[in-house]
Coordinates of C-alpha atoms in Angstrom, one line a residue:
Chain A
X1 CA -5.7 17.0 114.3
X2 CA -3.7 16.9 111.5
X3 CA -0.5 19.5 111.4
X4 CA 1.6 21.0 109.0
X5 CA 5.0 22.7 110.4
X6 CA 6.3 24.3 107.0
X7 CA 9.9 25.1 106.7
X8 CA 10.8 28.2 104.7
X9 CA 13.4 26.8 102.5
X10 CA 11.6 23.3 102.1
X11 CA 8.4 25.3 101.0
X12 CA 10.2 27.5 99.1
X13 CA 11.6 24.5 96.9
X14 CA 9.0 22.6 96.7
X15 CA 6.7 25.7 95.4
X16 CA 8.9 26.0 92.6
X17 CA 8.7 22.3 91.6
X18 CA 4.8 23.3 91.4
X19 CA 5.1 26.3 89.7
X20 CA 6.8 24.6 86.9
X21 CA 4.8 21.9 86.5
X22 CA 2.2 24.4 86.8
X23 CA 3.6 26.2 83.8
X24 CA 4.3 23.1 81.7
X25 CA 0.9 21.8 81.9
X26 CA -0.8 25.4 80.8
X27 CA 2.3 25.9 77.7
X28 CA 1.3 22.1 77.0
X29 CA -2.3 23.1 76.8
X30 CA -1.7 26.3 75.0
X31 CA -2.0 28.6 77.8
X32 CA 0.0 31.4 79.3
X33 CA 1.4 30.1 82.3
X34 CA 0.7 33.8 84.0
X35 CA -3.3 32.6 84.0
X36 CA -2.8 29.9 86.9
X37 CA -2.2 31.3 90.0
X38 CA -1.6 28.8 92.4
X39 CA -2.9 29.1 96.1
X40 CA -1.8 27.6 99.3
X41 CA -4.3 25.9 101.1
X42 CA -3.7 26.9 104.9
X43 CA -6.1 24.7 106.8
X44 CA -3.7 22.8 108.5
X45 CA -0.9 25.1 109.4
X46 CA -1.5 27.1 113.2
X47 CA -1.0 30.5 112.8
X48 CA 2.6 31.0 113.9
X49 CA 3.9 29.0 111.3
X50 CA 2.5 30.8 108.3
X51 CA 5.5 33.0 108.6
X52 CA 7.7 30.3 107.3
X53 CA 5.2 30.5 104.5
X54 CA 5.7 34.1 103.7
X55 CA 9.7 33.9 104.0
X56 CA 8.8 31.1 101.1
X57 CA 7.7 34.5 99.0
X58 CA 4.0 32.7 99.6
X59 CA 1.2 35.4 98.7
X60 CA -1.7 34.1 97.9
X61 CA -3.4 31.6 100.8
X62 CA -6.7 29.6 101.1
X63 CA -8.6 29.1 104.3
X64 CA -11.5 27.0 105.0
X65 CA -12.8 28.0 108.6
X66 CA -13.8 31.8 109.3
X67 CA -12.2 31.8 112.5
X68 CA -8.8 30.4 111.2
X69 CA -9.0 33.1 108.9
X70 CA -9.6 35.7 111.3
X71 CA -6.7 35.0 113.6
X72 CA -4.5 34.5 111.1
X73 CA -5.1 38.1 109.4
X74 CA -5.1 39.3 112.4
X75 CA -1.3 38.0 112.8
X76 CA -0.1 38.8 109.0
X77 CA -2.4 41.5 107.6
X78 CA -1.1 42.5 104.3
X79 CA 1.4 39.7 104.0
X80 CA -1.2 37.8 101.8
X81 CA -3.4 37.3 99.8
X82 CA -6.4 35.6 101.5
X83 CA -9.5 33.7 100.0
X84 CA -12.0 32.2 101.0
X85 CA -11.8 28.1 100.0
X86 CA -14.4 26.3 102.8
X87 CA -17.9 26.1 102.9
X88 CA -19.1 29.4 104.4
X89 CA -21.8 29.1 106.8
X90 CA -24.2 32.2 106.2
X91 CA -23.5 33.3 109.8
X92 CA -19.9 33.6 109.6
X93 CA -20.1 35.7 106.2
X94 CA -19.7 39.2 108.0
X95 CA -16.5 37.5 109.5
X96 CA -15.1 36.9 106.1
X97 CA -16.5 39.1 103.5
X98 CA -14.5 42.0 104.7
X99 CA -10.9 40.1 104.9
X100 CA -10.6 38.2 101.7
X101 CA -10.4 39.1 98.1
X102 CA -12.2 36.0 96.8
X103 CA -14.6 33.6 98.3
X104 CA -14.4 30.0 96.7
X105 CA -17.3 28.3 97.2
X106 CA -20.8 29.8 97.1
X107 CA -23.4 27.7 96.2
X108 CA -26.9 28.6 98.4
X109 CA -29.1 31.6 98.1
X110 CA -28.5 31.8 102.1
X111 CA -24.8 33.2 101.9
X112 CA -25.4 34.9 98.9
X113 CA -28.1 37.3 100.9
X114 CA -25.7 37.4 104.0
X115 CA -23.0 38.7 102.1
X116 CA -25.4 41.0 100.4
X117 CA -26.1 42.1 104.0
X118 CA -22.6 42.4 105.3
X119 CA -20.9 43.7 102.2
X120 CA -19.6 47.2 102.1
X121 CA -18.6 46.8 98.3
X122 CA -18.8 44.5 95.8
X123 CA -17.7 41.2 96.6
X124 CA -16.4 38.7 93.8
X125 CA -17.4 35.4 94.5
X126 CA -16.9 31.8 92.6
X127 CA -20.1 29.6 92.0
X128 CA -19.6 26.2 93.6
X129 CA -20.4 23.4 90.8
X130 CA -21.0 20.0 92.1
X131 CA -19.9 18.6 88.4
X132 CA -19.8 15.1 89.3
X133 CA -23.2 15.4 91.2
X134 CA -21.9 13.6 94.4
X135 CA -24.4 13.3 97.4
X136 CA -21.8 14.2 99.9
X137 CA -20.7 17.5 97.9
X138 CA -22.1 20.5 98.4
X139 CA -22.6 22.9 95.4
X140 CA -25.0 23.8 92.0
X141 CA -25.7 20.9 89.5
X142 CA -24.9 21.9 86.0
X143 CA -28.2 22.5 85.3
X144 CA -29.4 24.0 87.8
X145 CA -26.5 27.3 87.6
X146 CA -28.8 29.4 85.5
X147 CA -31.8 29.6 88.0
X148 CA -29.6 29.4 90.8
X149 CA -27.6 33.1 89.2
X150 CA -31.2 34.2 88.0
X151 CA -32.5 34.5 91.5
X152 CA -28.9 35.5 93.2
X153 CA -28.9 38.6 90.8
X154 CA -31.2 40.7 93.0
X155 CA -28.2 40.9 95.4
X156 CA -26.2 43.0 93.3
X157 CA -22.9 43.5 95.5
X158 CA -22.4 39.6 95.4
X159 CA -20.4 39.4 91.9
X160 CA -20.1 36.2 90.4
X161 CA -16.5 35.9 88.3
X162 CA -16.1 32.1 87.3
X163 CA -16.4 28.6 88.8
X164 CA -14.8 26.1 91.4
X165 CA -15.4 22.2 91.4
X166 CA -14.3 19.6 93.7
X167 CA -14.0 16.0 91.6
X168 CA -14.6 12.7 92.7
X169 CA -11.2 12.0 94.8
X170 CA -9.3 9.6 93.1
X171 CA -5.6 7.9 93.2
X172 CA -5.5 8.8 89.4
X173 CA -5.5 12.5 88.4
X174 CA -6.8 11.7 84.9
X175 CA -10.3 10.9 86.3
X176 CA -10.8 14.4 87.1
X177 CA -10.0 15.4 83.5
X178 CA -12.9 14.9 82.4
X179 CA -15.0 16.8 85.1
X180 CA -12.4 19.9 84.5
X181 CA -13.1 19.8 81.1
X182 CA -16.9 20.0 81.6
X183 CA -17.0 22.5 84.5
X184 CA -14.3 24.8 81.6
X185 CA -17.2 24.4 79.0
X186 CA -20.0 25.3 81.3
X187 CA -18.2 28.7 82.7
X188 CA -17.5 29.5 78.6
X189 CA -21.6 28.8 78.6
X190 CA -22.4 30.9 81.3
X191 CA -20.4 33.9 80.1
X192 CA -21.8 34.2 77.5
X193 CA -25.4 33.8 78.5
X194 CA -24.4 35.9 81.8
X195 CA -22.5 38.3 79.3
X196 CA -22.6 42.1 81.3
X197 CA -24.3 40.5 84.7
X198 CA -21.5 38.4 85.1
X199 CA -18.4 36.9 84.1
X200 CA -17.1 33.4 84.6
X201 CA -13.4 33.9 83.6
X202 CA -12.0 32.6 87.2
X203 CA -11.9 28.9 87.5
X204 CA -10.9 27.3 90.8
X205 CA -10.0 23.8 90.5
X206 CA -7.3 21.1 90.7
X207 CA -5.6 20.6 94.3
X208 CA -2.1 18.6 95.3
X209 CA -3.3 15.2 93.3
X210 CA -4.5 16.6 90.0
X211 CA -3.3 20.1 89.7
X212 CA -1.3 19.7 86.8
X213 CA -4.4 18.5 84.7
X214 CA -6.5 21.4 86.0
X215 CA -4.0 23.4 84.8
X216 CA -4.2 21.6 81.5
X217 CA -7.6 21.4 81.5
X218 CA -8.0 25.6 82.5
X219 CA -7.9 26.3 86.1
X220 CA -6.9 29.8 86.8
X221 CA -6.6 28.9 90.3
X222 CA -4.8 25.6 91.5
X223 CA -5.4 25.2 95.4
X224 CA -2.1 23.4 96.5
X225 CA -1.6 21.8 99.9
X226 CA 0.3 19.0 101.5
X227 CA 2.8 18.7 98.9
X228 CA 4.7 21.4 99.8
X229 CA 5.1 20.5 103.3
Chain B
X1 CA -9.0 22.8 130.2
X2 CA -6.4 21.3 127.5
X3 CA -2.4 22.0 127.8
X4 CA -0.9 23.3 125.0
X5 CA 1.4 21.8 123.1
X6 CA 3.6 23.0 120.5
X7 CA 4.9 21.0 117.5
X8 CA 8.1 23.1 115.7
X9 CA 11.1 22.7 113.8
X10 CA 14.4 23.1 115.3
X11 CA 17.8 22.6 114.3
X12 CA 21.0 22.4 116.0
X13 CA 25.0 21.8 114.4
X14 CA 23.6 20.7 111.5
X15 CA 20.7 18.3 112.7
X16 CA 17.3 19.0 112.3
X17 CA 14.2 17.4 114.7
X18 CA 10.3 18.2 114.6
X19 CA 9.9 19.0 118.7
X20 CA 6.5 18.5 120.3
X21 CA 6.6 20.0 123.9
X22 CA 3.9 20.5 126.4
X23 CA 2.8 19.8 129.9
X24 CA 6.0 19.0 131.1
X25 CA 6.9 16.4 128.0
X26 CA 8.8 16.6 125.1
X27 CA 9.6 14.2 122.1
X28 CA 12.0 15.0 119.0
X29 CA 11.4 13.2 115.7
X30 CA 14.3 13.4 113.6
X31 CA 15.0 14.0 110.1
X32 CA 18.0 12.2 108.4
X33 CA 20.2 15.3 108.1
X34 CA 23.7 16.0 109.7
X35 CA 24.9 12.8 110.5
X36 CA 28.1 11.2 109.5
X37 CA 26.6 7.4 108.0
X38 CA 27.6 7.2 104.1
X39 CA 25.0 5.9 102.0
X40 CA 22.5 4.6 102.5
X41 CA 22.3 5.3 105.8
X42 CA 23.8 8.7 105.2
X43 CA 23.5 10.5 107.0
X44 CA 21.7 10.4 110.7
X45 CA 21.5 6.8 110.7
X46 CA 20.4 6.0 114.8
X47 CA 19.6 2.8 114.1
X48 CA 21.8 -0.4 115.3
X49 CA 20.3 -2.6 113.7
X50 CA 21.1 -2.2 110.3
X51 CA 24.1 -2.9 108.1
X52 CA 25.8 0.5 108.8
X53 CA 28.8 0.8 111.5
X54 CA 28.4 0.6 115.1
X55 CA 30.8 3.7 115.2
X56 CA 29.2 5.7 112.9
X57 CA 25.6 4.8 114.6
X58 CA 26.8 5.9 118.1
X59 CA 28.6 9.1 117.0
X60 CA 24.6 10.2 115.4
X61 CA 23.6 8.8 119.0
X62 CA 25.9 11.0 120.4
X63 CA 25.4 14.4 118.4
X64 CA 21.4 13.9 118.4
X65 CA 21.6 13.4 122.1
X66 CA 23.5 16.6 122.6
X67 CA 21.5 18.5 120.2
X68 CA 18.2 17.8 122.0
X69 CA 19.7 17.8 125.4
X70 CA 19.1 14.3 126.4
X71 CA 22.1 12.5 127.9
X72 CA 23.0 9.5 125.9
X73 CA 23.8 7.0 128.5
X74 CA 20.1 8.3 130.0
X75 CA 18.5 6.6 126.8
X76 CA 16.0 3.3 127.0
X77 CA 15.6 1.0 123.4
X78 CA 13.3 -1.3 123.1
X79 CA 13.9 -4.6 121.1
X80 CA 11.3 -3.7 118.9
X81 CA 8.8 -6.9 117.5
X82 CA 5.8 -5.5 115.6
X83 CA 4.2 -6.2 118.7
X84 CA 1.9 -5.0 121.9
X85 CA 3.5 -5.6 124.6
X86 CA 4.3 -2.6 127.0
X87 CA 6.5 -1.6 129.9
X88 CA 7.4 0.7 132.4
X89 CA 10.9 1.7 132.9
X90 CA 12.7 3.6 135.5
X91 CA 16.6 5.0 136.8
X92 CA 17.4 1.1 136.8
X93 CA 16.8 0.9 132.8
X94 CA 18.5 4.0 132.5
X95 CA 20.8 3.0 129.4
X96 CA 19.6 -0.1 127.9
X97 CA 20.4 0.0 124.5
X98 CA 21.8 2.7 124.8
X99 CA 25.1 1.8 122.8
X100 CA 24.5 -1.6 121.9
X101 CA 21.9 -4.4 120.6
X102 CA 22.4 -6.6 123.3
X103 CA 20.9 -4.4 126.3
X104 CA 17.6 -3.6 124.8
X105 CA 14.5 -4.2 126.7
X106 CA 13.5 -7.1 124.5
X107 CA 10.4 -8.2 122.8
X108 CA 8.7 -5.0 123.6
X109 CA 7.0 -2.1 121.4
X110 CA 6.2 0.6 123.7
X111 CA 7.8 2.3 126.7
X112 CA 6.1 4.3 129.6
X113 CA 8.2 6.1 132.0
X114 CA 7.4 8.8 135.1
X115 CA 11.1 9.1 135.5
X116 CA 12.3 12.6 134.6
X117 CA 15.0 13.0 132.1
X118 CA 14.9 9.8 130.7
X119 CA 14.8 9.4 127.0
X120 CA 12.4 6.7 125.7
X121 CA 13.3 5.1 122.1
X122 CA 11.5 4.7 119.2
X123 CA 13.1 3.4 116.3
X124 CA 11.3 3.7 113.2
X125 CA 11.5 4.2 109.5
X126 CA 7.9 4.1 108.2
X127 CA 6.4 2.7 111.2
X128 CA 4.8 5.2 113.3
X129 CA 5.8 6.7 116.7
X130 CA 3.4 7.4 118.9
X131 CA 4.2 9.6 121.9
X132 CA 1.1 10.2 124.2
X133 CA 1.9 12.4 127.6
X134 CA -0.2 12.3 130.8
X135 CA -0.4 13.9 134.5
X136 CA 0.4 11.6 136.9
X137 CA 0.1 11.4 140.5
X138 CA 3.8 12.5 140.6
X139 CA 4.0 15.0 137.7
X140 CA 4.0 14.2 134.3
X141 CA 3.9 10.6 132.5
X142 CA 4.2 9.5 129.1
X143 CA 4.6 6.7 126.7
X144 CA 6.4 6.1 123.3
X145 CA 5.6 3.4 120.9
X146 CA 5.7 1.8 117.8
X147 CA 3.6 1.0 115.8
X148 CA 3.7 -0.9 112.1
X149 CA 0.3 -2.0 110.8
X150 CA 0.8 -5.2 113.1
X151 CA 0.7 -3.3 115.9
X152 CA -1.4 -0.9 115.2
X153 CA -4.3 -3.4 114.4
X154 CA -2.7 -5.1 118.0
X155 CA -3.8 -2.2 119.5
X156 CA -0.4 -1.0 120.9
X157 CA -1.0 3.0 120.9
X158 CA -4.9 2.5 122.7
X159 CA -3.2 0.3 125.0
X160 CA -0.2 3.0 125.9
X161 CA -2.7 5.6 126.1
X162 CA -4.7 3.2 128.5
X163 CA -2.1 2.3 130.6
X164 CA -1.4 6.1 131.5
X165 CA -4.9 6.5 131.7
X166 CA -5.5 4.2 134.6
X167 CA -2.8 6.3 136.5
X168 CA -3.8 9.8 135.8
X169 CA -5.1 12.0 133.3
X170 CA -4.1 11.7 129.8
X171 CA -3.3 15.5 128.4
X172 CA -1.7 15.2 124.5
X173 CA -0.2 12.8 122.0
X174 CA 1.1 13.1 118.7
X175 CA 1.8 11.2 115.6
X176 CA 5.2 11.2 114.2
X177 CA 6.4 11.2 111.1
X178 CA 5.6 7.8 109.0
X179 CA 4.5 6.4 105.7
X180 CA 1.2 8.5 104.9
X181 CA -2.1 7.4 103.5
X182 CA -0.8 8.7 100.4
X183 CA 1.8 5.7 100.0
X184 CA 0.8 2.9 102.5
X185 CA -0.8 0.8 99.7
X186 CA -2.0 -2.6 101.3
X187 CA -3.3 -5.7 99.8
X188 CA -7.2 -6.6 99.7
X189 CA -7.0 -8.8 102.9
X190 CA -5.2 -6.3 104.6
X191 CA -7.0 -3.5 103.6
X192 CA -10.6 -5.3 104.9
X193 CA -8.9 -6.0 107.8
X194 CA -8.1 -2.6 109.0
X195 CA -11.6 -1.5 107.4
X196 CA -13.1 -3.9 109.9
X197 CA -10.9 -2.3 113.1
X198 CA -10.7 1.3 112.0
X199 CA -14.0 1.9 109.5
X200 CA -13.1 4.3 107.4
X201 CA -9.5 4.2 107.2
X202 CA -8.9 2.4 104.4
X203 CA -9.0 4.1 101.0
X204 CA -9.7 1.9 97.5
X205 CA -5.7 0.4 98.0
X206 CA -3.8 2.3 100.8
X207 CA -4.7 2.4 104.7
X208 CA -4.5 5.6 106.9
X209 CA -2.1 4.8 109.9
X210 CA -2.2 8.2 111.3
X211 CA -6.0 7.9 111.5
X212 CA -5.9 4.5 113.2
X213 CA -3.6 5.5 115.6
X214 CA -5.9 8.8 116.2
X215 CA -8.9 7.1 117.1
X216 CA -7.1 4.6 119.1
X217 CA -5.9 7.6 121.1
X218 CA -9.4 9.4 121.2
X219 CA -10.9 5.7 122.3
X220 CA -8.5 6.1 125.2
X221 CA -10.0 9.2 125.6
X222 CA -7.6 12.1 124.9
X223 CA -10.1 14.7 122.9
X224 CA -9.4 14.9 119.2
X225 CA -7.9 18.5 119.3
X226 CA -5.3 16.9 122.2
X227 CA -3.9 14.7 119.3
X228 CA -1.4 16.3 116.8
X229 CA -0.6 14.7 113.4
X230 CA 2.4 15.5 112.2
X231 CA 1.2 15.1 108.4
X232 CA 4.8 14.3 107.3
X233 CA 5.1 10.8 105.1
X234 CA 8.4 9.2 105.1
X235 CA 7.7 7.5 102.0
X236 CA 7.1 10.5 99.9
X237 CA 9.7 13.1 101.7
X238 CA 12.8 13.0 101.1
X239 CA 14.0 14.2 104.7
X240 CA 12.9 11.0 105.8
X241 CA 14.5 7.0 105.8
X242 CA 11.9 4.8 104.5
X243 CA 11.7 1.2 104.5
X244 CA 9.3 1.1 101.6
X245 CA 10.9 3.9 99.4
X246 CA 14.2 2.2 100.2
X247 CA 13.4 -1.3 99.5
X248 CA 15.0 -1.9 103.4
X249 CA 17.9 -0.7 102.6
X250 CA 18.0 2.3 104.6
X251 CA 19.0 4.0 108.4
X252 CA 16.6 4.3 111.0
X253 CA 15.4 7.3 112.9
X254 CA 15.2 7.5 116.9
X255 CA 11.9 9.5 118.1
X256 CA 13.1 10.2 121.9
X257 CA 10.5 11.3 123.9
X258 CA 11.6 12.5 127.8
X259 CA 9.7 14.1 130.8
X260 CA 11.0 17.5 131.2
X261 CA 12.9 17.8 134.8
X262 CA 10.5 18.5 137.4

């Protein structure tokens, strides 16, 4: 399994580098820079070593399995900002729903019932778009969001507040422009057709290969991994 | 069930090692800080090897030895070839290569050892070491190797794990740090030859070597969660030498892997 030991000061450094970057791409786009908040993706760092991450002045982190996330709250509480970035199996949605601000990836009427269930509050949630309509991806076609939201909207704790894609991976990061580009136009469609149901202001995409276009392209969330370890 | 082992940072006097310790084995994959080689070898240049001073080689010998608290005379070196071939060394090896080139166990790419305390060589920058630990009828075991994309489709780190395997029970290995799947690019042949041995390792233009050696150590039979990838490519980090990023001119890092004493 693969491993990530992060060093304070290396992550530290290195999250700067991105941060810039970050902030070029949105001035270059036109953007405030303070509209792309950019969050670490945890996955493959054990839960003692996320410390190291927090003396990097790390806050916001990403986890893809419920029990990872679990044990890892469990050890840092307050320390961070957690969401939600894996496929959440309906079953392990009363695991999460309660210990993260934001869940990622929500794309069946299955988890969007089970946190309906499990929820004490609201619960904002991004709407999984599978823009390049790969096989092997889960999440919503284009075309499919508005009936997909039509029928999720009897679960009224389950908020929907913007989008996250996953492009075709690629060596070059300006084959994801493109699919950025559309999945930014179809969230400006959807709030506006969605306008006092929902809002679709949060976009989630871009990771350590193509960040700086997403950011470009208007990703309010960049999910950033192995290049800062 | 499983042993645990631990994979950290730690840093002594000015040097700095990834350690991976468990079940009575421990290995320590250097970065290239705190040494005293100029560029650009600067500055832990371990390797012999290269166009850098003898002098300055054995004095990084000599501090990384006494930072990870293996006696230098106590180290084995293999000649390293881009080969397969194995062996087991004992006390009587005890120092081979130790301080010079001549002495190396020759022609070899992989080391086993149920000898406590003695510190079995990897040199590497790019390449990757393999360290794979076992229980033995006597205590602990282990093997460290090397592994380049010759070896690797050689089939040097299955063959390491095997070799333990036939003696006891293999417990953990890890991957060391070495040029990533984000950097290695390979040509077409090379590429369809490692998608023949490894399917699935080979991206459009670049081949996964920590993947190839992690199946090769599963095929042995150590469980996938008994197999640690250190995720860090010397190509693309700076803390690292790299052959590649360095167009060869560059020092080499020693991955010493010991059994613990009894």
């Amino acid at each position: 399994m693969r491993q990530f030991v992060p060093k304070a000061e290396v992550v530290r450094e290195r999250f700067a580098e991105v941060s810039g970057r970050v902030a070029e791409a949105a001035a270059a786009a036109g953007r405030d820079p303070a509209e792309v908040r950019i969050l670490v993706a945890t996955k493959y760092v054990a839960a003692e070593h996320l410390g190291a991450l927090r003396d990097a002045g790390i806050s916001l982190i990403g986890e893809n399995r419920a029990q990872d996330l679990v044990a890892k709250q469990a050890m840092y509480g307050d320390a961070f900002d957690y969401h939600f970035i894996g496929h959440l199996q309906s079953r392990k949605a009363r695991l999460v729903v309660p210990l993260v601000s934001l869940i990622h990836a929500v794309s069946t009427m299955s988890v969007v019932q089970e946190i309906e269930a499990r929820a004490a509050n609201a619960t904002t949630v991004l709407l999984e778009i599978n823009i390049a309509g790969e096989e092997s991806k889960n999440g919503i076609a284009p075309a499919a969001a508005d009936t997909f939201l039509e029928e999720a909207a009897a679960c009224g704790k389950v908020r929907f507040c913007g989008l996250m894609c996953m492009p075709p991976l690629s060596d070059d990061a300006e084959t994801a422009r493109p699919y950025f580009a559309q999945t930014r136009e179809l969230a400006e469609r959807l709030s506006s057709t969605w306008q006092g149901t929902y809002t679709f202001d949060q976009l989630s995409m871009g990771t350590s290969a193509d960040y700086e276009t997403a950011a470009q392209e208007g990703a309010t969330i960049v999910r950033i991994g192995s290049v800062l370890f | 069930m499983g042993e645990r082992f631990a994979l950290s940072w730690r840093d002594r006097d000015g040097l700095e090692w990834l350690a991976w310790e468990g079940a009575g084995v421990a290995a320590a994959f250097p970065t290239r800080e705190g040494g005293v080689s100029p560029a650009p070898y600067d500055s832990l240049n371990l390797g012999l090897s290269t166009g850098d001073e003898p002098a300055n080689v054995l004095e990084n010998r000599r501090r990384f030895c006494a930072a990870v608290g293996v006696p230098h005379e106590r180290l084995v070196v293999p000649g390293q070839v881009h080969g397969a071939t194995l062996a087991w060394v004992g006390e009587t090896e005890a120092g081979r290569g130790a301080f010079d080139r001549e002495t190396v166990i020759h022609d070899h790419d992989g080391l086993l050892t149920a000898a406590p305390g003695l510190g079995l060589v990897v040199s590497h920058a790019d390449c990757v070491p393999v360290v794979v630990a076992a229980r033995g009828a006597d205590g602990p075991e282990l093997a460290a190797v090397h592994a380049g994309w010759r070896g690797m489709l050689a089939g040097v780190v299955g063959q390491a794990a095997a070799a333990l395997a036939r003696r006891g029970r293999l417990l953990g290995a890890v991957v060391g740090p070495s040029i990533g799947p984000c950097c290695f690019s390979v040509d077409e042949e090379l590429r369809a030859r490692f998608d023949e041995r490894f399917p699935g390792s080979a991206g459009r233009s670049t081949v996964d070597l920590w993947a190839c050696a992690a199946r090769d150590l599963e095929a042995a039979g150590l469980p996938p969660a008994a197999v640690t990838v250190a995720a860090l490519c010397t190509m693309s980090d700076k803390r690292f030498f790299s052959h590649r990023r360095d167009r060869g001119s560059t020092g080499r890092h020693l991955a010493i892997a010991w059994r613990q004493e009894a």
